[in-house]
XYZ file of C-alpha atoms in Angstrom:
97
model
C 119.007 308.361 20.320
C 119.623 311.933 21.286
C 117.500 313.135 18.350
C 114.543 310.851 19.148
C 115.149 308.418 16.280
C 114.468 304.699 16.666
C 117.395 302.397 15.930
C 117.865 299.229 13.958
C 121.519 298.482 14.589
C 123.754 296.512 12.252
C 126.540 295.826 14.705
C 128.208 293.148 16.767
C 126.036 290.258 17.909
C 124.482 291.174 21.259
C 124.586 294.951 20.775
C 120.895 295.428 21.599
C 121.262 293.159 24.616
C 124.187 295.272 25.799
C 122.245 298.518 25.334
C 119.400 297.056 27.398
C 121.832 295.991 30.132
C 122.963 299.593 30.595
C 119.414 300.948 30.741
C 118.392 301.737 27.191
C 115.110 300.492 25.765
C 114.871 298.971 22.302
C 112.020 298.500 19.839
C 110.938 294.874 20.102
C 107.291 295.987 20.309
C 107.607 297.345 16.768
C 109.844 294.854 14.954
C 111.539 291.529 15.540
C 114.896 292.082 17.241
C 116.113 288.498 16.841
C 118.525 289.897 14.243
C 120.690 290.996 17.204
C 121.918 287.410 17.582
C 122.654 286.821 13.902
C 125.855 287.534 12.004
C 126.865 288.622 8.537
C 124.468 288.115 5.675
C 121.791 286.532 7.874
C 121.738 289.661 10.056
C 121.625 291.908 7.002
C 118.758 289.879 5.492
C 116.772 290.096 8.744
C 117.295 293.859 8.915
C 116.295 294.224 5.268
C 113.073 292.325 6.038
C 112.308 294.845 8.800
C 113.046 297.772 6.491
C 110.932 296.262 3.718
C 108.025 295.892 6.138
C 108.417 299.468 7.364
C 108.678 300.699 3.776
C 105.404 299.023 2.869
C 103.457 300.872 5.568
C 101.490 304.037 4.978
C 102.814 307.369 6.186
C 99.903 307.540 8.614
C 100.829 304.128 10.053
C 104.488 305.173 10.399
C 103.453 308.449 12.005
C 101.255 306.609 14.513
C 104.066 304.140 15.233
C 106.537 306.962 15.832
C 104.273 308.715 18.329
C 103.466 305.399 19.996
C 107.192 304.741 20.549
C 107.820 308.262 21.879
C 108.070 307.089 25.539
C 110.962 304.780 24.538
C 112.610 307.528 22.494
C 112.317 310.025 25.371
C 113.593 307.441 27.872
C 116.738 306.847 25.791
C 117.251 310.557 25.226
C 116.923 311.222 28.963
C 119.529 308.585 29.775
C 121.992 310.344 27.479
C 121.161 313.811 28.780
C 120.954 312.975 32.487
C 123.882 310.604 32.654
C 126.115 312.531 30.322
C 126.785 311.612 26.730
C 130.501 311.353 27.500
C 129.882 308.251 29.617
C 128.438 306.423 26.612
C 130.579 307.735 23.766
C 133.364 305.239 24.450
C 131.457 302.704 26.511
C 128.260 301.811 24.647
C 130.058 299.452 22.295
C 133.054 298.086 24.209
C 135.624 296.192 22.199
C 135.137 293.039 24.266
C 131.490 292.539 23.264
């Protein structure tokens, strides 16, 4: 996030929902984020489908997508910078998720 990279997160179910609840924006305008509510192999398969789709796009298309998502990337970066990274280092993924 700090380096302006979009995220597809293979983590606990509800991770994207949690990130949104604390102010971060995710990338549902660019790929299906229903994988956030899946587990195990089903989650991995859904993420692989997203990566396969992204991998099939032209560099120009990916470049345009990246610059189109820049407001989301800057928003997330600003949250980290303005709020303090320390606040999120141990709190973004609480153990009780």
